[in-house]
PDB file of C-alpha atoms and ligand atoms in Angstrom:
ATOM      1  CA  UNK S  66      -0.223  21.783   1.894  1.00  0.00           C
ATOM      2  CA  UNK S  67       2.039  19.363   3.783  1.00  0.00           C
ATOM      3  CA  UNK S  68       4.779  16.968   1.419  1.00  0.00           C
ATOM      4  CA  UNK S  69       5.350  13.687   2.976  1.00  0.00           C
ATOM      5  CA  UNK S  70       8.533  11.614   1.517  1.00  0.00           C
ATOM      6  CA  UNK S  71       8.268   8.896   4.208  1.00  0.00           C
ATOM      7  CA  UNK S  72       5.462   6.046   3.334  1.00  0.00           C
ATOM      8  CA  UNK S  73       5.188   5.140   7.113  1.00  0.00           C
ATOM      9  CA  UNK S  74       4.541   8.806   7.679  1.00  0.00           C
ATOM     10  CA  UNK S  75       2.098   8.893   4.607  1.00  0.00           C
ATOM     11  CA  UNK S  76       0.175   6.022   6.263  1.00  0.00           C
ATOM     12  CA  UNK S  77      -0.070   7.290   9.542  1.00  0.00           C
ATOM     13  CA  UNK S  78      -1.612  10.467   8.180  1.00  0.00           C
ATOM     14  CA  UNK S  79      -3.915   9.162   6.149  1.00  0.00           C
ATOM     15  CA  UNK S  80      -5.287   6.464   8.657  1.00  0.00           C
ATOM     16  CA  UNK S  81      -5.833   9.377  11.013  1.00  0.00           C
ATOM     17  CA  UNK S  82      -8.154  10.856   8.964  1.00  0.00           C
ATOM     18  CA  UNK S  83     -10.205   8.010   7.985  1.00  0.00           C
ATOM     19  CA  UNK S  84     -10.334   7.166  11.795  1.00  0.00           C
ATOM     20  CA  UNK S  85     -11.485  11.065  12.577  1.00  0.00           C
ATOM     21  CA  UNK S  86     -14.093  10.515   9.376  1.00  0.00           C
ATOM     22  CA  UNK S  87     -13.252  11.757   6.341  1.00  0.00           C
ATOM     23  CA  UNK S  88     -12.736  10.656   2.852  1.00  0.00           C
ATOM     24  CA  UNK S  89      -9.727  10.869   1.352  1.00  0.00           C
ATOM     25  CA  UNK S  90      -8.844  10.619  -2.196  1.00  0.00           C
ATOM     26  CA  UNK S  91      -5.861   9.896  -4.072  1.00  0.00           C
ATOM     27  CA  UNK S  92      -3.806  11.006  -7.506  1.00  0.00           C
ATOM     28  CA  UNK S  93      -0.963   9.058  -8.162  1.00  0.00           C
ATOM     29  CA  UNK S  94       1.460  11.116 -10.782  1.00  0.00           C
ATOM     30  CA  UNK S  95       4.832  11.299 -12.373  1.00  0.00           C
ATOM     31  CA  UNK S  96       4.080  15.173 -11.394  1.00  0.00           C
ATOM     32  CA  UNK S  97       5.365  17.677 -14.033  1.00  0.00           C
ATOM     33  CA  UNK S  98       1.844  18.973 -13.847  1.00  0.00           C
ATOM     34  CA  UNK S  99      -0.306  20.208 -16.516  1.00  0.00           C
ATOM     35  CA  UNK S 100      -4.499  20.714 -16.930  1.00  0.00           C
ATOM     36  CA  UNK S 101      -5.180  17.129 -16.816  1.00  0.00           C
ATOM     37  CA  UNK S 102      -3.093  16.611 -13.909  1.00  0.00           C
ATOM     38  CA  UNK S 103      -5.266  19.372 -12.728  1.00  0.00           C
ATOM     39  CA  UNK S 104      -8.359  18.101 -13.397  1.00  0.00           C
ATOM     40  CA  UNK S 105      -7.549  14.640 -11.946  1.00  0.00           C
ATOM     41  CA  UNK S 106      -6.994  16.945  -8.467  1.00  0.00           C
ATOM     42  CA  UNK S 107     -10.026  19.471  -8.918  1.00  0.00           C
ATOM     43  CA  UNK S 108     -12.479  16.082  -9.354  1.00  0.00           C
ATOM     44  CA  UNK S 109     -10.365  14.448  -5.751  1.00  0.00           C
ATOM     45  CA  UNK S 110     -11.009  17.747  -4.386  1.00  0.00           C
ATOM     46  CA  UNK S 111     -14.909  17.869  -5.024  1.00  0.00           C
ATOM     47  CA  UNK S 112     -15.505  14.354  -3.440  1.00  0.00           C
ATOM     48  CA  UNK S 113     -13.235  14.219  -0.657  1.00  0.00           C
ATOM     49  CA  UNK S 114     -12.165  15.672   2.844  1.00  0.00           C
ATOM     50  CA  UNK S 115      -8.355  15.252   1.890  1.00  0.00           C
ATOM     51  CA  UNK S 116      -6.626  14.918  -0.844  1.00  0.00           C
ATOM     52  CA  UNK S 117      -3.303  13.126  -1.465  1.00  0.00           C
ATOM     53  CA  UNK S 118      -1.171  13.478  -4.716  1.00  0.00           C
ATOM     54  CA  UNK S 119       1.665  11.304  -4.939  1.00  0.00           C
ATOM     55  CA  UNK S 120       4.497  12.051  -7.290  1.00  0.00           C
ATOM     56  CA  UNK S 121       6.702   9.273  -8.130  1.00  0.00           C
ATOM     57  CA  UNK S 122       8.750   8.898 -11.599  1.00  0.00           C
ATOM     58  CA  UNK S 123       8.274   5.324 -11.114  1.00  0.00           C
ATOM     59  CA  UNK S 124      11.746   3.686 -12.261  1.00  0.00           C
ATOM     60  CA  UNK S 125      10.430  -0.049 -12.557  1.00  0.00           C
ATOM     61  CA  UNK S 126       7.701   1.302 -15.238  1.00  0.00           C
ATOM     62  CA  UNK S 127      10.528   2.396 -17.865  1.00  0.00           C
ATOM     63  CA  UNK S 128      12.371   0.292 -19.822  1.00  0.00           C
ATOM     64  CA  UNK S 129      15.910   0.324 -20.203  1.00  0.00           C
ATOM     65  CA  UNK S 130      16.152   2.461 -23.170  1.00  0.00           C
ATOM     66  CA  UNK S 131      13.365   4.753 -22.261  1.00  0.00           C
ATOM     67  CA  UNK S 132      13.259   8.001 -21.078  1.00  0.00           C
ATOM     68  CA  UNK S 133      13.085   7.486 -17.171  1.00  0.00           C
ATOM     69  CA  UNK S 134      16.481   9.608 -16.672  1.00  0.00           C
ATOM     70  CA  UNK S 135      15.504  12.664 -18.818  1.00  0.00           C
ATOM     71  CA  UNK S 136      11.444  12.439 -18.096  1.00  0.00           C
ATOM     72  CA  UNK S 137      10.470  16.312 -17.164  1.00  0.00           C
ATOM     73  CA  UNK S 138      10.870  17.205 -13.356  1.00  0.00           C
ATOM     74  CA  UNK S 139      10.069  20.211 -11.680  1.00  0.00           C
ATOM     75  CA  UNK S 140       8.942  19.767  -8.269  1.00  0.00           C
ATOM     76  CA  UNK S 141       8.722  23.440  -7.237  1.00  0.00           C
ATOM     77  CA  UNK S 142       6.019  23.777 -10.025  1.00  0.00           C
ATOM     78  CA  UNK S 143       4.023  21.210  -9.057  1.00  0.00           C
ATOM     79  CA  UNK S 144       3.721  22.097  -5.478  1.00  0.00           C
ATOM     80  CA  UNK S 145       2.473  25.819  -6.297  1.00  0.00           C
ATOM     81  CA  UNK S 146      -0.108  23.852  -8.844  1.00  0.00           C
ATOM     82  CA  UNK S 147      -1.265  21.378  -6.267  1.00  0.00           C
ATOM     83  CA  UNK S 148      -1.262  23.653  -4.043  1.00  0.00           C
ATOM     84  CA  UNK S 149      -3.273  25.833  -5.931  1.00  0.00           C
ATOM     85  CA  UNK S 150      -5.905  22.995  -7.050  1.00  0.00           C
ATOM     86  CA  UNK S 151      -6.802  22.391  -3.425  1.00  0.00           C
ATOM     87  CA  UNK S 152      -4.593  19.617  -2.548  1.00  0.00           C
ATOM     88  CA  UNK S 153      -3.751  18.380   0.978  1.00  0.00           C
ATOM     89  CA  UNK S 154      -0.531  16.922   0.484  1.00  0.00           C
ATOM     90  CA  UNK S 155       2.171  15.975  -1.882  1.00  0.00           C
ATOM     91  CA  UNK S 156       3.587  12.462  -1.139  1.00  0.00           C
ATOM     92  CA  UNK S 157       7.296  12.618  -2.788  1.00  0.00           C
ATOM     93  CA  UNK S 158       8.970   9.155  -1.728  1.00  0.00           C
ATOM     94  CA  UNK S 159      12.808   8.297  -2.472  1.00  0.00           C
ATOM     95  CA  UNK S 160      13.059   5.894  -4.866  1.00  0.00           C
ATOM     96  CA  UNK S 161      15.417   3.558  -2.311  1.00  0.00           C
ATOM     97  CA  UNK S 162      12.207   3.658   0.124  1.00  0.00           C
ATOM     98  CA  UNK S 163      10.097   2.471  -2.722  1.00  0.00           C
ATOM     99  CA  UNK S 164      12.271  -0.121  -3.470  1.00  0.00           C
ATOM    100  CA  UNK S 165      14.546  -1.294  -0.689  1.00  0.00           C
ATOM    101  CA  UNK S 166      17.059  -3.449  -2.519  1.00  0.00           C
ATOM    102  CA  UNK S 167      16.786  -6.302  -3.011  1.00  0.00           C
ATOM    103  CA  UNK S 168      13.179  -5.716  -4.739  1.00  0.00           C
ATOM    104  CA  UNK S 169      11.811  -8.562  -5.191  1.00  0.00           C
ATOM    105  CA  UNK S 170       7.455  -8.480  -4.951  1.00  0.00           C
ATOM    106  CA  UNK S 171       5.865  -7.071  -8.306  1.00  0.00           C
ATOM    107  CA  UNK S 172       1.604  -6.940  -9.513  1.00  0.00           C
ATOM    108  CA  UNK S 173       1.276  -8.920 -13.167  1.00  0.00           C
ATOM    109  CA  UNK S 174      -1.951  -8.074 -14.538  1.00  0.00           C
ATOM    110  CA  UNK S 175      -2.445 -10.494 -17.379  1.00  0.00           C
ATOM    111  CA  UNK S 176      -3.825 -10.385 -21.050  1.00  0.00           C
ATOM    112  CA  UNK S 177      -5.143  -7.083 -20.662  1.00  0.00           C
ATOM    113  CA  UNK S 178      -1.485  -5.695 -20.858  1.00  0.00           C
ATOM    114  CA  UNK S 179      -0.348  -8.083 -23.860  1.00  0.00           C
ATOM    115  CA  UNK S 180      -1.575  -5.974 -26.548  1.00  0.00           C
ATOM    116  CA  UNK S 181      -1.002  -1.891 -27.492  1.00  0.00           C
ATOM    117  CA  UNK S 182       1.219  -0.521 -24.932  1.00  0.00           C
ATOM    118  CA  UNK S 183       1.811  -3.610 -23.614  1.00  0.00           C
ATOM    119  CA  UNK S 184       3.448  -5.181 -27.033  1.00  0.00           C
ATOM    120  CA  UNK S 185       6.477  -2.761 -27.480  1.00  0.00           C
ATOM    121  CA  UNK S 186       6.623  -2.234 -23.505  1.00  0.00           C
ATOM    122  CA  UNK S 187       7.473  -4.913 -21.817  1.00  0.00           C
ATOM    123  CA  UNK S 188       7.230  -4.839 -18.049  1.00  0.00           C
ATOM    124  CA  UNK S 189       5.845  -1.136 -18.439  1.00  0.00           C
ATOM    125  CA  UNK S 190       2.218  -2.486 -17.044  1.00  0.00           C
ATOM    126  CA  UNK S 191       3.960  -4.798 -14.588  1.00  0.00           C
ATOM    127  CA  UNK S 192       6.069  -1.719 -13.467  1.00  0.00           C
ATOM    128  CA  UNK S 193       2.647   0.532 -13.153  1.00  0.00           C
ATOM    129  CA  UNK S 194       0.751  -2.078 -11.274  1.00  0.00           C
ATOM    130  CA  UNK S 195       2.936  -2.595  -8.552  1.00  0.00           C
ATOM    131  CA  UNK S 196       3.716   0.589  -7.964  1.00  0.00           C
ATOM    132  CA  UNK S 197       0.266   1.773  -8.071  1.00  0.00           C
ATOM    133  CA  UNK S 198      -0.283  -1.565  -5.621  1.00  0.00           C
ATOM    134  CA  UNK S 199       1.917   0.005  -3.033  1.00  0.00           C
ATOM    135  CA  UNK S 200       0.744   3.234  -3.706  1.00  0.00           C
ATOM    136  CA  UNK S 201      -2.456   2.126  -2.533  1.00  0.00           C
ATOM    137  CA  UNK S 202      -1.240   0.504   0.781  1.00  0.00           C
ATOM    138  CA  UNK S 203       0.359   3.232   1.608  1.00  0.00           C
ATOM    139  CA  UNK S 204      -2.245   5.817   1.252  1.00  0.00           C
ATOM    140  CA  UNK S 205      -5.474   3.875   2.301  1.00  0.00           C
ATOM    141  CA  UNK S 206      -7.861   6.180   0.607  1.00  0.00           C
ATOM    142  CA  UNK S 207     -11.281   5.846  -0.731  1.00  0.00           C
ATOM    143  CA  UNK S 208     -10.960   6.996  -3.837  1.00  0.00           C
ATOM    144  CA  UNK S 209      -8.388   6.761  -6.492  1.00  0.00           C
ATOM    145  CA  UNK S 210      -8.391   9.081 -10.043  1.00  0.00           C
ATOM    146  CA  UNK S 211      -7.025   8.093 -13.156  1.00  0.00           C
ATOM    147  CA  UNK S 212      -6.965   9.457 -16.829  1.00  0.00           C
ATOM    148  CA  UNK S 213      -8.580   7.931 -19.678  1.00  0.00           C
ATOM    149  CA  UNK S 214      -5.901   9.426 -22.453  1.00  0.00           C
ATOM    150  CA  UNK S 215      -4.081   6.040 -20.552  1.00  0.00           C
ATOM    151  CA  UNK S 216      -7.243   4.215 -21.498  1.00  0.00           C
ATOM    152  CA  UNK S 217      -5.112   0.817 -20.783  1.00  0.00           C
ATOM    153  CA  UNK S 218      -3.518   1.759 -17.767  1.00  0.00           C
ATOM    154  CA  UNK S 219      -6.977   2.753 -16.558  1.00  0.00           C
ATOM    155  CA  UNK S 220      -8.181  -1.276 -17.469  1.00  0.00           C
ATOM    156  CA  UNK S 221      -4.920  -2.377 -15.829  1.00  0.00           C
ATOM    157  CA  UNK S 222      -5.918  -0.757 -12.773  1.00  0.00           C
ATOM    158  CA  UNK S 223      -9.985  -1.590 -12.315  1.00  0.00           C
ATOM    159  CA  UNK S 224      -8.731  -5.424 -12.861  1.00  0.00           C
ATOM    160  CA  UNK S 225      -6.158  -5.562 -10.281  1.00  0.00           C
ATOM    161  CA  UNK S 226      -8.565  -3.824  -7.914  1.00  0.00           C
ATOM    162  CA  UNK S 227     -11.384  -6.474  -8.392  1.00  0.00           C
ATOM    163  CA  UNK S 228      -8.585  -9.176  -8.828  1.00  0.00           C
ATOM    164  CA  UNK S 229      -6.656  -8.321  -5.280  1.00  0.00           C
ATOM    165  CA  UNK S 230      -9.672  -6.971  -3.777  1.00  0.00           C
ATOM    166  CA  UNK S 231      -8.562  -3.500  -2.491  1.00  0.00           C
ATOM    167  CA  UNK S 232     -10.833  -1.312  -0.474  1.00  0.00           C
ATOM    168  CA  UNK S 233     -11.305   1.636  -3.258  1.00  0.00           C
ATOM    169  CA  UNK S 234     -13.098   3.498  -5.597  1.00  0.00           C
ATOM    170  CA  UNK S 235     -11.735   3.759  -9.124  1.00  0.00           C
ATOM    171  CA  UNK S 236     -12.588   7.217 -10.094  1.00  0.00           C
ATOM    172  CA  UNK S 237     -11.974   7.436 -14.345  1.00  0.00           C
ATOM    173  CA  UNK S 238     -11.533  11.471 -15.533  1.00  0.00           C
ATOM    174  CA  UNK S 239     -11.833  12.929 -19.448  1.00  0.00           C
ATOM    175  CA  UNK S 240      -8.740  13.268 -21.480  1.00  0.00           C
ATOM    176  CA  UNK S 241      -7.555  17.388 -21.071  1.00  0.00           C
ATOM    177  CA  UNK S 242      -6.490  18.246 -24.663  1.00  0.00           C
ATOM    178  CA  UNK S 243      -4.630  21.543 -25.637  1.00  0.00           C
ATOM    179  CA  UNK S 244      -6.863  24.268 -27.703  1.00  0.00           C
ATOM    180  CA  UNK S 245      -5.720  22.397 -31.171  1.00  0.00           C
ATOM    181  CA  UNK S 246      -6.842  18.969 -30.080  1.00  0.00           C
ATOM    182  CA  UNK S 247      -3.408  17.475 -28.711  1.00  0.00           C
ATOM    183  CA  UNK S 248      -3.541  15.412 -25.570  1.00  0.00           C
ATOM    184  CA  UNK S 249      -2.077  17.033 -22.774  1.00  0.00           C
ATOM    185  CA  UNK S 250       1.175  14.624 -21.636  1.00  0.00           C
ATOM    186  CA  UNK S 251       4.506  15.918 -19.372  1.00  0.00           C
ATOM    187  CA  UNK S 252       5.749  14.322 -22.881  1.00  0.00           C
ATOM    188  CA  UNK S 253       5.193  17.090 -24.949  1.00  0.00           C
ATOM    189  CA  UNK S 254       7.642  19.092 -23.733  1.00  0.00           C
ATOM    190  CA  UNK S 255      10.038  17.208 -25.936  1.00  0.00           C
ATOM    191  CA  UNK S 256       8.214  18.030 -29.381  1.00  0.00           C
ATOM    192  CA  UNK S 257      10.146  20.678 -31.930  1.00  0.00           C
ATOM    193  CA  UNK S 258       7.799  23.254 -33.033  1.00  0.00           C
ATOM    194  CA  UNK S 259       7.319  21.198 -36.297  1.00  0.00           C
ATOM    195  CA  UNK S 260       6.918  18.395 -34.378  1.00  0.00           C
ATOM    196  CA  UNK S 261       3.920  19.838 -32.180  1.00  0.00           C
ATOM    197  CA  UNK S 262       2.654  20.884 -35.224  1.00  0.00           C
ATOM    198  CA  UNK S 263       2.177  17.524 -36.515  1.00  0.00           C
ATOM    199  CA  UNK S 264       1.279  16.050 -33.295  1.00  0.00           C
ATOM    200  CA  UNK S 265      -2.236  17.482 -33.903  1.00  0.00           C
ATOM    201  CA  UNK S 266      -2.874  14.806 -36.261  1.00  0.00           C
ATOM    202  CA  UNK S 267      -3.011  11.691 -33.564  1.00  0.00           C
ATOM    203  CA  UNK S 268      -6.532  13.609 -32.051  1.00  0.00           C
ATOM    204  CA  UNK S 269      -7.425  14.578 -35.950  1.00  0.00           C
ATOM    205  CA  UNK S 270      -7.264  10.995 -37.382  1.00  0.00           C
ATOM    206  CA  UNK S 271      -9.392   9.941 -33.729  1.00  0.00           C
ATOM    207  CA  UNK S 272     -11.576  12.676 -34.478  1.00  0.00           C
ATOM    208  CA  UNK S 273     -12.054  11.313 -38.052  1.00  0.00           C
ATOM    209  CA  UNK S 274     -12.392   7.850 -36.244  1.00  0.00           C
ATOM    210  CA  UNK S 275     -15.706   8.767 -34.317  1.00  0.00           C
ATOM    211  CA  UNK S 276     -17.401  10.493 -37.177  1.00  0.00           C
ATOM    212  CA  UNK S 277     -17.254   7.794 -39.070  1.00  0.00           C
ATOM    213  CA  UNK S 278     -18.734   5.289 -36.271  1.00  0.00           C
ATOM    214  CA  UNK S 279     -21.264   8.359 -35.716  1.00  0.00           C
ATOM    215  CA  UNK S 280     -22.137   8.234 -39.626  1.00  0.00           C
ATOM    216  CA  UNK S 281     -23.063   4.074 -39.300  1.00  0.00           C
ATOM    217  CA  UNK S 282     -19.271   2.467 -40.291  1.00  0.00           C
ATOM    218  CA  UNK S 283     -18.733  -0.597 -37.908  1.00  0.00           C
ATOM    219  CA  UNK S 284     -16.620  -2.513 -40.095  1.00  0.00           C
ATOM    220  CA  UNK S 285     -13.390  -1.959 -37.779  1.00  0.00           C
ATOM    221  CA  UNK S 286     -11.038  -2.376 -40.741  1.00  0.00           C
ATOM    222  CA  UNK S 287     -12.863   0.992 -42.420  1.00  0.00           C
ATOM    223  CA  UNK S 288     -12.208   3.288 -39.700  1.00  0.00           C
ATOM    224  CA  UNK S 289      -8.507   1.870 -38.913  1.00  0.00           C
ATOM    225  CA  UNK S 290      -7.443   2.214 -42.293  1.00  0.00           C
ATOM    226  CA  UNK S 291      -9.333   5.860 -42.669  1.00  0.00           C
ATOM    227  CA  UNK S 292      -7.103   6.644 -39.142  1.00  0.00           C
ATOM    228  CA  UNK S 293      -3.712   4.920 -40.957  1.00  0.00           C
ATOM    229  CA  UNK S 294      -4.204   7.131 -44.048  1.00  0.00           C
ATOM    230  CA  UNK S 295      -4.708  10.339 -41.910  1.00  0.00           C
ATOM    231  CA  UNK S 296      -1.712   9.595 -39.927  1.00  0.00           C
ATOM    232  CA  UNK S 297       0.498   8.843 -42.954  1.00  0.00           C
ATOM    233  CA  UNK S 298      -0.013  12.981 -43.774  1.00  0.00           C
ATOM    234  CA  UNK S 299       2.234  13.745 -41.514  1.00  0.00           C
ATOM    235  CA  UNK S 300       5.860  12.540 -42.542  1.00  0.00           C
ATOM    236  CA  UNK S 301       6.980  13.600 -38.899  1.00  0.00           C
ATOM    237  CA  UNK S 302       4.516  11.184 -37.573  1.00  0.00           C
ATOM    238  CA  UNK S 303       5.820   7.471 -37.430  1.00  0.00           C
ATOM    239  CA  UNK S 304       2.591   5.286 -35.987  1.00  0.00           C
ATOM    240  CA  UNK S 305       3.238   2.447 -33.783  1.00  0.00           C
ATOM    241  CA  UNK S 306      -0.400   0.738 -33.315  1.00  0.00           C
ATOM    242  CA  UNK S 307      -3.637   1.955 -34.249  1.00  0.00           C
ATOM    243  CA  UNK S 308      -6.370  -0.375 -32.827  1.00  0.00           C
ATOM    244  CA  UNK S 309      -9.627  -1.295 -32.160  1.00  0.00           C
ATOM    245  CA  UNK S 310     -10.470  -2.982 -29.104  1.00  0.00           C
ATOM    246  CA  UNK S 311     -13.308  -4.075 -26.502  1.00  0.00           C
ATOM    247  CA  UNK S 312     -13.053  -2.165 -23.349  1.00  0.00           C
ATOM    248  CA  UNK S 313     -13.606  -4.978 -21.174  1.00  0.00           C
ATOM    249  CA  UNK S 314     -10.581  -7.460 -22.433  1.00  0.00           C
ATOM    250  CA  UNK S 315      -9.284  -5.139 -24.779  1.00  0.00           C
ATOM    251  CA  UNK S 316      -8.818  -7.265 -27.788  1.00  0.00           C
ATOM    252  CA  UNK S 317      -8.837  -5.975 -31.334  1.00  0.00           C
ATOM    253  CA  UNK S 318     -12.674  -6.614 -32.901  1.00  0.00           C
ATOM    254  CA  UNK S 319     -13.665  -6.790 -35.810  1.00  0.00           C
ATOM    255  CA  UNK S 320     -16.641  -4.998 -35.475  1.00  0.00           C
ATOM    256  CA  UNK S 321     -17.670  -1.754 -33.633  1.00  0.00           C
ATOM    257  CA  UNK S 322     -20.250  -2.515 -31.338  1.00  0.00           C
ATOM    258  CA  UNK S 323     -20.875  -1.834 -27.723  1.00  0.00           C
ATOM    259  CA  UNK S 324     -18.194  -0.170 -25.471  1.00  0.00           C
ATOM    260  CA  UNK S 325     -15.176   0.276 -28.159  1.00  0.00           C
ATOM    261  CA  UNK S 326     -11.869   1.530 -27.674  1.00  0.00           C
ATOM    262  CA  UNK S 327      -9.726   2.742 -30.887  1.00  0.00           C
ATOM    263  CA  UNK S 328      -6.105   3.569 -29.065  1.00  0.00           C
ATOM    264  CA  UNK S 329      -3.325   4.773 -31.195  1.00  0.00           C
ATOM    265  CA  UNK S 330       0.703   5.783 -30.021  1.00  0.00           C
ATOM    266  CA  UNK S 331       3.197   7.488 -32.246  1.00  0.00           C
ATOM    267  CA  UNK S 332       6.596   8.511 -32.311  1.00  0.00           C
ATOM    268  CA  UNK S 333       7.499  12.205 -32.654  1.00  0.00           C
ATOM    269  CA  UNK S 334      10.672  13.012 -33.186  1.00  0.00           C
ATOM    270  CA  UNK S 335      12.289  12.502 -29.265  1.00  0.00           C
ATOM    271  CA  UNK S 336       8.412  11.688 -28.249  1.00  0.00           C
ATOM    272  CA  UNK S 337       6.044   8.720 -28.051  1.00  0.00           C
ATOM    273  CA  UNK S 338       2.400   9.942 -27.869  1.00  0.00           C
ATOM    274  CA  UNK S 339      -0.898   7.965 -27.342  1.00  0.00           C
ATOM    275  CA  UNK S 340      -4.472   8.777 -27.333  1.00  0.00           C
ATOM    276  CA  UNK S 341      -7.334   7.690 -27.932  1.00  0.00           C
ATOM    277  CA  UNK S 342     -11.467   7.558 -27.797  1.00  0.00           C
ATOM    278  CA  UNK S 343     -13.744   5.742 -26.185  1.00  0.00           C
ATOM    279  CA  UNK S 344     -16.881   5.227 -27.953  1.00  0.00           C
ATOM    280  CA  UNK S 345     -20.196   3.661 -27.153  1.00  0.00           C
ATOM    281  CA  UNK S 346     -21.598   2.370 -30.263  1.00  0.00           C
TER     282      UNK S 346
HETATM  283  P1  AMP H1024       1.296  10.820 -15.405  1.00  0.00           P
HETATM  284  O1  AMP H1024       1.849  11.866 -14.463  1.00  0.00           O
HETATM  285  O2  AMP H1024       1.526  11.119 -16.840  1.00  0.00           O
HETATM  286  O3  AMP H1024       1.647   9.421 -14.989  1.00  0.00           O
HETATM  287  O4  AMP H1024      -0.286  10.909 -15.243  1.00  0.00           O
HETATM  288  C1  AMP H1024      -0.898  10.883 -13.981  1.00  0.00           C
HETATM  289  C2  AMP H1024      -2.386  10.758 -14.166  1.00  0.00           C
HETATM  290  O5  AMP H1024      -2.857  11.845 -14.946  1.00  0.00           O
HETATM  291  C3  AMP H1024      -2.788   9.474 -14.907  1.00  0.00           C
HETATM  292  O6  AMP H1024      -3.972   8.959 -14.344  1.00  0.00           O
HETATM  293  C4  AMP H1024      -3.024   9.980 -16.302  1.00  0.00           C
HETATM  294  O7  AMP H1024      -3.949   9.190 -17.019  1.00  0.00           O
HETATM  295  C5  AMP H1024      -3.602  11.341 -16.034  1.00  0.00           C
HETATM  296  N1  AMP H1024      -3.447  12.187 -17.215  1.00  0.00           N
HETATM  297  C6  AMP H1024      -2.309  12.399 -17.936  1.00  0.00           C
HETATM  298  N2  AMP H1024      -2.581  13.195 -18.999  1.00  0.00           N
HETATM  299  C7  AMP H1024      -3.902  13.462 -18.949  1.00  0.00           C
HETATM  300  C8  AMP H1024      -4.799  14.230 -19.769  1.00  0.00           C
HETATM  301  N3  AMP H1024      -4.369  14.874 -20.863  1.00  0.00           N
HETATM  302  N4  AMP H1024      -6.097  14.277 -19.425  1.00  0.00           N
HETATM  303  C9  AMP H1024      -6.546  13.629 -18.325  1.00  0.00           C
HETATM  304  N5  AMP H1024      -5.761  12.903 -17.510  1.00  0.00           N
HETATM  305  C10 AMP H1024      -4.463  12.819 -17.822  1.00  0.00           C
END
């Protein structure tokens, strides 16, 4: 497995393997691998010829009193795991050749990123769609895989590539959860034991979400406030949103019908966790 850090060297690579024929596929990660990480690769490895996984703690996708400086690294880790999933290459960029000062270009997906994430985030989507944007220049692959558990980021994404036309495939990939139900997130290294305990409720109170869509509920209100009540349990667990929203502009509905998204974050203690399902009603 070769590890780039150059992006004129990532290009070059990558557009001599297109020209010799293959497909190439693409991961783009803040690394700190775990299972869904893993299953983001194992899917690039299955439909490609090479597969690239960049890993980037993008700077200009945190705000200024989040948790860029302490987010989990451990680069050694993630080679053996890429490594070990099949992966091609690593591409590891400095963040001064990501950003040559002064930056000044950025990607503003609108409306889709006003609402959950977007609300207490500001600049977080703006952040993730440029440097997914360059990310995509720079590695000129066919494909490109993304998690659902970031069910917005995913929307963020499949606009800009229809909006700015780029050559690729969005590939979408099933949130990994831990045994218990708990989304797998680099993030949950920060949870107390307590704390991890709780976090179980965030999938719980989803869980309780879909059964009640699957038992005829559409009334939107129902099912948030059956969610609310299941969060409020957990005293450790301080809710941010809980929503209901339409896939395609992701605005909150009233009621459940067609492709439905009901997207939740939380703090835990140190931690802000999201998750959410995806239902076709
Ligand atoms: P991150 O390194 O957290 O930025 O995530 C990199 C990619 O992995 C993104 O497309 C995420 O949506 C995806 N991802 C993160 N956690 C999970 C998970 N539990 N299941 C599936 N995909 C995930």
């Amino acid at each position: 497995m070769r590890i780039v850090t150059v992006p004129w060297e990532m290009t070059r690579l990558v557009t001599e393997r297109r020209e010799a024929g293959q497909s190439v596929g693409l991961v783009p990660t803040m690394g700190f691998f775990h299972a869904g990480h893993v299953s983001l690769m194992r899917a690039a490895r299955e439909e490609n010829d090479f597969v690239v996984v960049s890993l980037f703690v993008n700077p200009i996708q945190f705000g200024p009193r989040e948790d860029f400086k302490e987010y989990p690294r451990d680069l050694q880790r993630d080679v053996e795991i890429a490594a070990q999933a099949g992966v091609d290459c690593i591409f590891h960029p400095r963040v001064e050749d990501m950003y040559p000062q002064p930056y000044l270009t950025f990607v503003e997906v609108e409306g889709i990123t006003e609402g959950l994430c977007g609300a207490s985030r500001p600049g977080h989507f703006r952040g993730v769609a440029t440097v997914v944007a360059k990310l995509f220049h720079i590695i000129p692959a066919h494909r490109a895989y993304f998690g659902l558990k970031d069910a917005q980021q995913v929307r963020v994404i499949q606009k800009m590539v229809e909006d700015l036309n780029f050559d690729i495939q969005i590939v979408t990939c099933p949130t990994v959860r831990e045994e218990d139900g708990l989304a797998m997130s680099s993030r949950n290294v920060y949870l107390k034991p307590e704390e991890r305990r709780a976090a179980t409720v965030l999938y719980r109170s989803l869980r309780r979400a879909e059964e009640m869509v699957r038992g005829g509920e559409r009334e939107a209100r129902e099912v948030l406030a059956a969610v609310r009540e299941m969060l409020e349990t957990e005293p450790l667990v301080e809710p941010e949103y809980v929503e209901a929203v339409d896939w395609e502009g992701l605005r909150p509905v009233e009621r459940l019908q067609g492709k439905v998204l009901i997207a939740l974050a939380a703090r835990v203690g140190k931690a802000r966790l999201i998750d959410n399902v995806l239902l076709e009603v």
